[in-house]
Amino acid sequence: MNKTSQIMYKGHQDSQSREVHQSTIAQEMNTVFERFEAQQPQCGTCKKGLSCQLCSDGPCRISKKAPMGVCGASGDLIVARNLLQLAIIGAAANTYQCKNLANTLKSIGAGKSSVKLKDEFKLRMMCSGLGVDNTKSANELAVIFADFILNEIGKTGAEPLRLMDMFAVEQRKEVWKKTDLYAGGASSEILTALTKCMTNLSNDPIDLIKTALRLGLANEYVALWGITVIQDIILGTASLTTGNTNIGCLDPNTVNIISNGHQPVFASIIMEKAGSEKFQSAAKKAGAMGIKLYGSLCEGQQLMNVSSREEYKEIFGGQLGNWIQEELFIATGVVDLFMMDLNCSVPTLKTFADKYGTRLISTDTAVRFPGVDSVNFDAEKADSQAEEILEIAIECFKSRKADRHRTINMPSKQARTECIAGYTTETVLKMFGNDINTYIAEMKNGSIKGAVAVAGCTNVRHDQGGKSIQKLTLELIKRDIMVIGAGCCSSTHQNLGMSTKEMIKMAGPKLRAVCEKHDVPPIVSYGSCTDVGKILDTVAALAWTIGCDTSQLPVAASVPEYMEQKAIADIFTALAFGLLTHVSPPPMISGSPLVTNYLTRDMTDLTGGRMLLEDDPIKAAEELEAHIIAKRKEIAFD
């Protein structure tokens, strides 16, 4: 093995992934880490955000020799426009998922689907908040609420979002109205933002950044909000549960299905079907000990949050991990069927599936691979589609067992990593006696110095791959700052054994005492990246109760291993809420001092929020703590 390979397989933070990664290298496969190395050195101009490919007169690269593009666009304009395009893609993907869920809920309510609602109470509560008679039947309310969400998505930019009117803190609403950030329908905001990105149209870099902030609010008060609420209604609201994580969860003796992506409804239906006598008998007849469905990425977070439900608990096999591991899941050689419904499904999955004998199936029209079959989820065909998936998986298991030459790369120490999952605003409050004032009292007396949401992606840049997430989180809890995880950051926490009460001993003395008193760990996982919406609900609840603006709270956000576009949309959501938002690696903005200074300094005059760009997790923790201490003084906690 060459030196580069020896370095790269150590890129994963957990030992199970490193071992499987080493095996794939020996078998002449390349993963995200090797491909990252092959791309070095990467284009310095592009990394600064100073390249544009929008028109046929390009591509243009800004430099001292050529300080403007052919059209006359400055580096500032190009950097801002490139960043806005990333935010648009992210907000569009979240809105797409929200629209899918609303249409599924409507089909259920209209009686066109056999799927049953798991949390009618939440549906009735939400409809009551909208002024709807909640004594109507659950099906009637499902149609009403679905239509409401679809209408919010489709509103014009001039029509304020009702969810923002209802749930945003009053002080924050005044800020957004004063600064023209009060968003309209997500589709309209996306359309306007995209139009502004056209060549020779919007030529004000700061206006483009403000457009991204406005888009961030549509992202929260339509897309993220709709996703989290509708998923709770259909799947059931999360409850605290102990779960298993990482590659060691995979059982070679069962029919193994992985559901990868962000849309868990279809997977939940498959789990219910898999528990039936029909499919359990079929699996055993094929020589398997049963059927297991495993979660991958944010989908697994959502499934694990409800995995204690009777209909899921015998079938859900565990949450395997984050996107930089997904090639390794297939490389184990024990995965029979791998379903993909949204990001992140890397293009090389087909190469790995062909090598290690896994069947790939896309389950959403947005996900397409050459040579890969599709079963596009349709709530009205849910039963037959779930049965089709299970039948295919059982046949794939038979093929696996008959293949004497199958390459198997399971970790030698096949231990499952345990974690606690299922935290939400509701379950966190339960830990504090169902009284938010108890939590606030612990903040006021300094036992909980503050809180930081550590959320978003993982990436493969040097000294990341989960390392920055781990270091930052440990440093924060050591400083008596509670950490709320979400997305691939939660998977990193879980795979490293950090989502347990054992971590209490790693917390600072004051936070440790609070955790012991209330039986809560210092690191709690809210679930998927879309559960950033739930985290912001918690932030708003704190501000409402204290009587302050969200920007005044001793809280912050961190995206310590930013990778893709949804993260950028969510970052602008946090900035619009007035939060200090740590981002690493920096977005591609360093080529524009104007944009960089606005995001990291001057934006505080607009929303109260700003970006903190710091790659060193220890230094980032220091700055986050300093910010929290300053905010404690601002609202007279200290």
XYZ file of C-alpha atoms in Angstrom:
638
model
C 0.000 0.000 0.000
C 1.434 3.387 -0.956
C 1.863 6.280 1.457
C -1.085 8.251 0.063
C -3.436 5.312 0.613
C -2.158 4.850 4.149
C -2.929 8.492 4.872
C -6.321 8.528 3.196
C -7.959 5.540 4.849
C -7.250 7.253 8.145
C -9.486 10.105 6.967
C -12.510 8.512 8.629
C -12.798 9.277 12.316
C -14.159 5.888 13.394
C -12.215 2.620 13.338
C -14.921 0.563 11.592
C -14.938 2.865 8.576
C -11.146 3.002 8.463
C -10.951 -0.787 8.344
C -13.500 -1.187 5.536
C -11.899 1.735 3.691
C -8.511 0.028 3.847
C -10.051 -3.104 2.331
C -11.597 -1.180 -0.571
C -8.225 0.379 -1.382
C -6.611 -3.064 -1.389
C -9.352 -4.152 -3.811
C -8.444 -1.248 -6.148
C -11.575 0.787 -5.497
C -11.440 4.522 -4.903
C -13.639 6.439 -2.486
C -14.343 10.108 -1.845
C -10.999 10.461 -0.070
C -8.884 9.145 -2.953
C -10.840 11.200 -5.461
C -10.271 14.305 -3.358
C -6.526 13.667 -3.454
C -6.664 13.159 -7.232
C -8.208 16.633 -7.582
C -5.271 18.355 -5.859
C -4.239 21.061 -6.359
C -7.683 22.534 -6.847
C -8.217 25.748 -8.792
C -7.314 28.715 -6.605
C -9.487 31.112 -8.603
C -12.561 28.907 -8.261
C -11.894 28.355 -4.573
C -12.060 32.117 -4.065
C -15.380 32.246 -5.939
C -13.862 34.346 -8.733
C -14.944 32.294 -11.752
C -18.119 32.605 -13.810
C -19.519 30.262 -16.474
C -22.945 31.805 -17.020
C -22.617 32.988 -20.610
C -20.941 32.017 -23.879
C -18.411 34.856 -23.588
C -16.914 33.016 -20.613
C -15.679 31.284 -18.680
C -14.225 34.331 -16.944
C -11.696 34.353 -14.122
C -11.064 37.503 -12.116
C -7.434 38.449 -11.500
C -5.186 41.513 -11.290
C -4.678 41.204 -15.024
C -8.429 40.926 -15.681
C -10.343 42.551 -12.781
C -13.687 42.318 -14.604
C -15.496 39.669 -16.591
C -16.286 40.217 -20.266
C -19.677 41.680 -19.308
C -18.055 43.969 -16.749
C -18.963 41.927 -13.667
C -16.621 42.564 -10.752
C -15.221 39.893 -8.479
C -17.627 41.071 -5.768
C -20.623 40.509 -8.028
C -19.457 37.096 -9.221
C -18.734 35.875 -5.675
C -22.127 37.039 -4.361
C -23.984 35.577 -7.337
C -22.224 32.215 -7.020
C -23.104 32.058 -3.317
C -26.744 32.925 -3.968
C -26.974 30.134 -6.548
C -25.890 27.623 -3.892
C -28.550 28.911 -1.496
C -31.195 28.638 -4.231
C -30.356 24.993 -4.939
C -30.482 24.150 -1.230
C -33.781 25.915 -0.605
C -35.257 24.319 -3.737
C -34.280 20.822 -2.563
C -35.871 21.406 0.850
C -38.999 22.821 -0.795
C -39.140 19.817 -3.136
C -39.111 17.461 -0.151
C -41.772 19.521 1.627
C -44.008 19.472 -1.455
C -43.629 15.690 -1.753
C -44.683 15.260 1.869
C -47.662 17.591 1.500
C -48.872 15.655 -1.543
C -48.450 12.374 0.357
C -50.444 13.752 3.302
C -53.165 14.915 0.932
C -53.405 11.464 -0.688
C -53.759 9.877 2.752
C -56.436 12.353 3.787
C -58.352 11.891 0.540
C -58.507 8.149 1.192
C -56.381 7.342 -1.850
C -53.601 5.750 0.193
C -53.575 2.905 2.701
C -50.969 4.721 4.823
C -52.203 5.549 8.331
C -51.364 8.739 10.204
C -49.296 8.116 13.349
C -49.747 11.462 15.124
C -53.279 12.758 14.714
C -52.849 14.884 17.848
C -50.155 17.002 16.189
C -52.315 17.347 13.074
C -55.265 18.556 15.155
C -53.052 20.924 17.134
C -51.604 22.478 13.971
C -55.020 22.871 12.360
C -56.365 24.467 15.520
C -53.515 26.978 15.355
C -54.593 27.822 11.821
C -58.138 28.501 13.013
C -59.555 25.283 11.552
C -62.249 23.342 13.411
C -60.118 20.490 14.745
C -63.123 18.310 15.548
C -63.301 17.391 11.875
C -62.098 13.904 10.945
C -58.361 13.310 10.731
C -58.652 12.701 6.997
C -60.431 16.010 6.425
C -57.806 17.828 8.475
C -55.000 16.095 6.579
C -56.318 17.463 3.283
C -56.805 20.940 4.772
C -53.313 21.053 6.251
C -51.686 19.651 3.095
C -53.456 22.272 0.983
C -52.325 24.957 3.418
C -48.658 23.948 3.051
C -48.941 23.685 -0.738
C -50.521 27.138 -0.807
C -47.709 28.563 1.343
C -45.164 27.124 -1.091
C -46.989 28.694 -4.027
C -47.686 32.150 -2.571
C -46.354 35.208 -4.355
C -43.417 37.106 -2.906
C -45.790 39.901 -1.873
C -47.908 37.576 0.297
C -46.370 37.124 3.773
C -45.951 33.581 4.990
C -48.615 32.733 7.528
C -46.284 30.388 9.385
C -43.875 33.275 9.864
C -46.720 35.444 11.129
C -47.746 32.736 13.595
C -44.477 31.365 14.922
C -41.732 33.978 14.587
C -40.758 36.077 17.608
C -42.314 39.555 17.460
C -38.988 41.390 17.790
C -37.569 39.335 14.930
C -40.575 39.964 12.706
C -40.050 43.691 13.137
C -36.422 43.320 12.031
C -37.426 41.363 8.932
C -40.158 43.830 7.978
C -37.876 46.819 8.466
C -35.133 45.268 6.307
C -37.455 43.879 3.589
C -36.567 40.283 4.472
C -40.125 39.188 5.278
C -40.420 36.314 2.833
C -43.272 35.147 0.653
C -43.903 31.731 -0.888
C -40.863 29.519 -1.350
C -41.474 28.985 -5.067
C -41.744 32.725 -5.657
C -38.628 33.497 -3.614
C -36.676 30.827 -5.512
C -37.940 32.178 -8.852
C -36.980 35.752 -7.959
C -33.563 34.724 -6.664
C -32.840 32.641 -9.771
C -33.853 35.511 -12.018
C -31.450 37.814 -10.182
C -28.630 35.394 -11.018
C -29.081 35.860 -14.763
C -26.313 37.582 -16.707
C -26.524 41.396 -16.692
C -29.536 41.619 -14.420
C -28.890 42.201 -10.700
C -25.537 43.923 -10.328
C -25.532 44.742 -6.600
C -23.550 42.158 -4.559
C -25.143 43.184 -1.251
C -28.648 42.921 -2.707
C -27.817 39.356 -3.761
C -26.744 38.520 -0.199
C -29.977 40.029 1.144
C -31.871 37.904 -1.375
C -30.178 34.825 0.095
C -31.291 35.895 3.593
C -34.874 36.303 2.433
C -34.634 32.901 0.765
C -33.364 31.500 4.067
C -36.584 32.586 5.766
C -38.753 30.936 3.115
C -36.546 27.882 3.639
C -37.442 27.864 7.349
C -41.091 28.918 7.400
C -42.231 26.748 4.508
C -39.760 23.990 3.658
C -38.083 22.978 6.924
C -41.140 23.708 9.008
C -43.422 21.763 6.673
C -41.037 18.805 6.451
C -40.670 18.337 10.187
C -44.364 18.717 11.022
C -45.725 16.518 8.220
C -43.147 13.789 8.870
C -44.211 13.748 12.518
C -47.867 13.462 11.501
C -47.202 10.563 9.107
C -44.388 8.666 10.881
C -45.107 9.650 14.467
C -43.357 12.251 16.596
C -39.896 11.303 17.820
C -39.526 9.718 21.231
C -36.385 8.985 23.202
C -34.863 5.673 22.246
C -31.587 3.799 22.411
C -30.322 2.918 18.957
C -27.400 1.236 17.232
C -25.117 2.938 14.744
C -22.224 2.386 12.339
C -21.239 -0.359 9.905
C -21.125 -3.032 12.605
C -24.947 -2.937 12.718
C -25.124 -4.879 9.460
C -26.061 -8.521 10.019
C -24.782 -10.882 7.283
C -27.503 -13.398 8.176
C -30.509 -11.189 7.410
C -32.008 -9.713 4.265
C -30.400 -6.268 4.345
C -32.014 -3.146 2.894
C -30.465 0.312 3.223
C -32.634 3.401 2.799
C -30.435 6.349 1.870
C -31.444 9.991 1.618
C -33.870 12.320 3.373
C -37.436 11.102 2.723
C -38.274 8.356 5.259
C -41.976 7.741 4.573
C -41.499 4.944 2.019
C -38.928 3.223 4.233
C -41.354 3.287 7.166
C -44.013 1.570 5.040
C -41.499 -1.070 3.933
C -40.618 -1.734 7.588
C -44.268 -2.287 8.467
C -44.661 -4.727 5.576
C -41.387 -6.480 6.415
C -42.699 -7.346 9.865
C -45.638 -9.274 8.451
C -45.809 -13.062 8.604
C -45.787 -13.189 4.800
C -42.395 -11.565 4.388
C -40.797 -12.961 7.525
C -41.673 -16.453 6.313
C -40.383 -15.686 2.821
C -37.092 -14.431 4.239
C -36.634 -17.504 6.428
C -37.505 -19.794 3.546
C -34.702 -18.090 1.610
C -32.308 -18.958 4.444
C -32.290 -15.596 6.226
C -32.859 -15.009 9.922
C -35.196 -12.143 9.091
C -35.339 -8.786 7.330
C -33.583 -5.631 8.451
C -33.857 -2.104 7.098
C -31.000 0.247 7.953
C -30.902 4.013 7.732
C -28.231 5.987 5.943
C -27.640 9.723 6.235
C -30.519 11.909 7.439
C -33.131 9.333 6.523
C -31.652 7.020 9.119
C -31.791 9.781 11.712
C -35.519 10.200 11.100
C -36.174 6.463 11.177
C -34.155 5.987 14.357
C -36.140 8.782 16.039
C -39.328 6.697 15.691
C -37.737 3.233 15.830
C -39.131 2.432 19.280
C -42.629 2.178 17.800
C -43.970 -1.378 17.859
C -44.326 -1.615 14.077
C -40.695 -0.620 13.447
C -38.558 -1.854 16.319
C -37.978 -5.444 15.135
C -37.121 -4.398 11.582
C -35.009 -1.259 11.976
C -31.413 -2.458 12.088
C -29.693 0.807 12.956
C -28.364 4.079 11.590
C -25.216 3.342 9.587
C -23.683 6.782 9.216
C -23.048 9.784 7.001
C -22.468 10.433 3.319
C -18.687 9.917 3.265
C -19.313 6.337 4.450
C -22.024 5.295 1.993
C -19.642 3.657 -0.494
C -18.271 1.625 2.416
C -21.737 0.350 3.368
C -21.991 -1.315 -0.031
C -18.341 -2.427 0.100
C -19.148 -4.663 3.086
C -20.631 -7.119 0.587
C -23.631 -7.875 2.828
C -26.072 -5.236 1.529
C -28.773 -6.751 -0.662
C -30.692 -3.661 -1.742
C -29.784 0.025 -1.515
C -32.622 2.543 -1.977
C -31.974 6.199 -2.849
C -34.608 8.925 -2.545
C -32.733 12.249 -2.423
C -29.285 13.597 -1.630
C -26.667 12.418 -0.951
C -26.351 9.513 -3.385
C -22.886 9.760 -4.925
C -22.446 8.815 -8.614
C -19.976 6.005 -7.789
C -22.575 3.940 -5.921
C -23.272 2.037 -9.149
C -19.584 1.096 -9.467
C -19.543 -0.150 -5.875
C -22.861 -1.976 -6.295
C -21.564 -3.826 -9.360
C -18.359 -4.771 -7.538
C -19.959 -5.973 -4.296
C -23.264 -7.416 -5.546
C -25.791 -4.867 -4.266
C -28.980 -3.952 -6.129
C -29.563 -0.192 -6.408
C -33.067 1.252 -6.751
C -34.000 4.930 -6.911
C -37.329 5.767 -5.289
C -37.798 9.392 -6.348
C -37.980 10.931 -9.812
C -35.212 13.384 -8.880
C -32.694 10.551 -8.384
C -31.444 8.915 -11.552
C -28.437 6.684 -12.340
C -27.537 5.080 -15.683
C -28.452 1.403 -15.589
C -30.339 1.624 -12.284
C -34.021 0.704 -11.934
C -36.576 2.981 -10.280
C -39.597 2.417 -8.076
C -40.844 5.982 -7.701
C -42.745 6.225 -4.432
C -46.436 6.948 -4.865
C -48.548 7.062 -1.702
C -51.481 5.645 -3.651
C -49.432 2.549 -4.548
C -47.586 2.299 -1.231
C -48.539 -1.302 -0.413
C -47.680 -2.814 -3.779
C -44.458 -0.809 -4.066
C -43.304 -1.843 -0.578
C -44.011 -5.476 -1.414
C -42.081 -5.132 -4.679
C -39.040 -3.789 -2.810
C -39.165 -6.634 -0.278
C -39.510 -9.290 -2.963
C -36.486 -7.899 -4.811
C -34.466 -7.749 -1.588
C -35.206 -11.387 -0.730
C -34.140 -12.488 -4.213
C -30.936 -10.470 -3.819
C -30.280 -12.216 -0.501
C -30.608 -15.591 -2.237
C -28.069 -14.496 -4.832
C -25.689 -13.298 -2.120
C -25.823 -16.590 -0.250
C -25.328 -18.555 -3.469
C -22.284 -16.490 -4.468
C -19.259 -18.298 -3.025
C -16.913 -15.688 -4.465
C -18.623 -12.689 -2.874
C -16.124 -10.238 -1.364
C -16.991 -9.517 2.274
C -15.437 -6.564 4.122
C -17.142 -6.452 7.502
C -15.236 -4.820 10.386
C -13.277 -7.409 12.385
C -14.691 -6.007 15.616
C -18.347 -6.000 14.674
C -19.488 -4.033 17.702
C -22.513 -1.799 17.428
C -22.109 1.721 18.744
C -25.010 2.683 20.977
C -26.584 6.120 21.043
C -29.604 7.954 22.391
C -31.868 9.415 19.710
C -35.268 11.056 19.507
C -34.603 14.512 20.928
C -36.940 17.327 19.889
C -38.207 20.474 21.559
C -40.843 18.286 23.241
C -38.499 15.568 24.526
C -35.874 18.040 25.740
C -38.587 19.825 27.711
C -39.614 16.501 29.260
C -36.086 16.112 30.597
C -36.535 19.466 32.325
C -39.891 18.658 33.900
C -41.984 19.821 30.926
C -41.187 23.414 31.850
C -39.024 25.560 29.606
C -38.477 27.882 32.560
C -36.473 25.131 34.268
C -34.056 25.099 31.332
C -33.938 28.899 31.302
C -33.209 28.948 35.045
C -30.192 26.686 34.466
C -29.031 29.100 31.760
C -29.547 32.129 33.970
C -27.519 30.699 36.843
C -24.712 29.777 34.450
C -24.951 26.012 34.842
C -25.712 25.913 31.122
C -23.543 28.715 29.769
C -25.261 28.552 26.393
C -26.060 26.236 23.512
C -24.617 25.668 20.050
C -26.302 23.771 17.222
C -23.578 21.668 15.566
C -25.284 20.670 12.357
C -24.884 19.941 8.682
C -22.487 17.916 6.588
C -19.202 16.101 6.837
C -16.523 16.603 4.214
C -13.255 15.024 3.146
C -10.921 17.991 3.382
C -7.767 17.489 5.401
C -8.339 17.454 9.161
C -12.076 17.075 8.669
C -13.921 13.834 7.782
C -15.611 14.112 11.187
C -12.520 15.286 13.054
C -13.594 18.935 13.250
C -17.069 17.936 14.439
C -15.597 15.787 17.193
C -13.031 18.349 18.366
C -15.426 21.293 18.343
C -18.154 19.394 20.185
C -15.823 18.154 22.921
C -14.383 21.632 23.359
C -17.832 23.208 23.661
C -19.204 20.845 26.303
C -15.947 21.223 28.251
C -16.797 24.934 28.400
C -20.294 24.191 29.845
C -21.977 24.807 26.477
C -24.686 22.328 25.496
C -24.528 20.917 21.947
C -27.532 20.118 19.746
C -26.604 17.926 16.792
C -28.357 17.423 13.465
C -27.638 15.874 10.083
C -24.339 14.187 9.300
C -22.872 15.856 12.393
C -25.233 13.699 14.461
C -24.019 10.593 12.626
C -20.445 11.531 13.494
C -21.399 12.009 17.146
C -23.204 8.670 17.170
C -20.510 6.643 15.412
C -17.909 7.957 17.847
C -20.013 7.083 20.899
C -20.688 10.740 21.716
C -24.506 10.575 21.760
C -24.749 8.873 25.145
C -24.980 9.842 28.789
C -21.395 8.631 29.156
C -20.392 11.986 27.686
C -21.554 13.692 30.876
C -18.122 13.010 32.366
C -16.536 14.960 29.475
C -18.582 18.090 30.172
C -17.459 21.053 32.240
C -18.323 20.884 35.954
C -21.415 23.101 35.782
C -22.900 21.433 32.707
C -22.034 18.023 34.156
C -24.035 18.813 37.291
C -27.066 19.901 35.229
C -26.902 16.778 33.071
C -26.724 14.527 36.121
C -29.558 16.397 37.819
C -31.922 16.174 34.830
C -30.616 12.886 33.373
C -29.816 14.443 29.998
C -26.595 14.098 27.966
C -24.580 17.226 27.072
C -24.885 16.350 23.359
C -28.400 15.737 22.039
C -29.344 14.827 18.477
C -32.426 16.374 16.927
C -32.081 14.116 13.880
C -31.713 15.063 10.235
C -30.410 18.230 8.597
C -34.014 19.287 7.979
C -34.501 19.200 11.762
C -32.577 22.463 11.836
C -36.154 23.749 11.643
C -36.918 22.105 15.001
C -33.753 23.559 16.512
C -34.851 27.037 15.443
C -38.288 26.322 16.951
C -36.492 25.710 20.247
C -34.544 28.960 19.828
C -37.794 30.835 19.200
C -39.440 29.197 22.237
C -36.576 30.376 24.454
C -36.831 33.927 23.090
C -40.624 34.025 23.518
C -40.401 32.882 27.126
C -37.529 35.173 28.087
C -39.087 38.087 26.203
C -36.100 38.881 24.014
C -35.104 38.675 20.364
C -33.484 35.508 19.023
C -30.322 37.517 18.288
C -29.950 38.293 22.005
C -29.879 34.688 23.210
C -26.646 33.011 24.409
C -26.806 30.561 21.523
C -25.022 30.085 18.207
C -24.854 27.754 15.226
C -21.935 25.842 13.755
C -21.556 24.049 10.439
C -18.037 22.732 11.119
C -17.737 20.600 7.974
C -19.873 22.408 5.409
C -20.126 20.560 2.094
C -23.226 21.195 -0.029
C -25.995 23.545 -1.060
C -28.670 22.712 1.522
C -26.169 23.686 4.191
C -25.780 27.110 2.562
C -29.562 27.634 2.561
C -29.716 26.660 6.248
C -26.753 28.936 7.054
C -28.667 31.890 5.629
C -31.686 30.841 7.703
C -29.559 30.995 10.864
C -28.055 34.341 9.832
C -31.546 35.749 9.252
C -32.445 34.656 12.805
C -29.591 36.857 14.021
C -27.310 34.008 15.080
C -23.536 33.874 15.018
C -22.953 31.050 12.545
C -19.604 29.281 12.405
C -18.796 27.829 8.973
C -15.834 25.648 8.008
C -14.415 25.317 5.444
C -15.320 28.840 4.319
C -17.704 29.130 1.371
C -15.962 30.244 -1.814
C -16.069 33.958 -0.996
C -12.492 34.938 -0.122
C -12.011 36.567 -3.548
C -14.359 39.364 -2.490
C -13.396 41.462 0.546
C -16.755 43.233 0.184
C -18.812 40.023 0.458
C -16.554 38.523 3.131
C -16.680 41.649 5.300
C -20.430 41.937 4.905
C -21.053 38.330 5.925
C -18.563 38.288 8.801
C -19.015 41.822 10.160
C -21.458 44.265 8.590
C -24.462 41.910 8.510
C -24.883 42.450 12.245
C -26.337 45.871 11.401
C -29.016 44.167 9.293
C -30.033 40.999 11.163
C -27.744 40.794 14.189
C -26.178 37.635 12.775
C -22.834 37.074 11.117
C -20.586 34.302 9.835
C -17.588 33.114 11.818
C -15.006 31.660 9.425
C -12.530 29.524 11.367
C -11.074 26.145 10.385
C -9.411 25.443 13.740
C -12.155 23.894 15.932
C -10.466 24.965 19.174
C -10.250 28.596 18.069
C -13.831 28.372 16.818
C -14.958 27.128 20.244
C -13.159 30.060 21.880
C -14.968 32.574 19.658
C -18.326 30.863 20.102
C -17.863 30.935 23.874
C -16.876 34.623 23.800
C -20.026 35.383 21.805
C -22.188 33.450 24.268
C -20.641 35.269 27.238
C -21.332 38.623 25.553
C -24.956 37.649 24.891
C -25.417 36.551 28.507
C -24.458 40.065 29.572
C -26.744 41.605 26.945
C -29.841 39.933 28.418
C -28.609 40.364 32.013
C -27.916 36.692 32.754
C -24.509 37.771 34.081
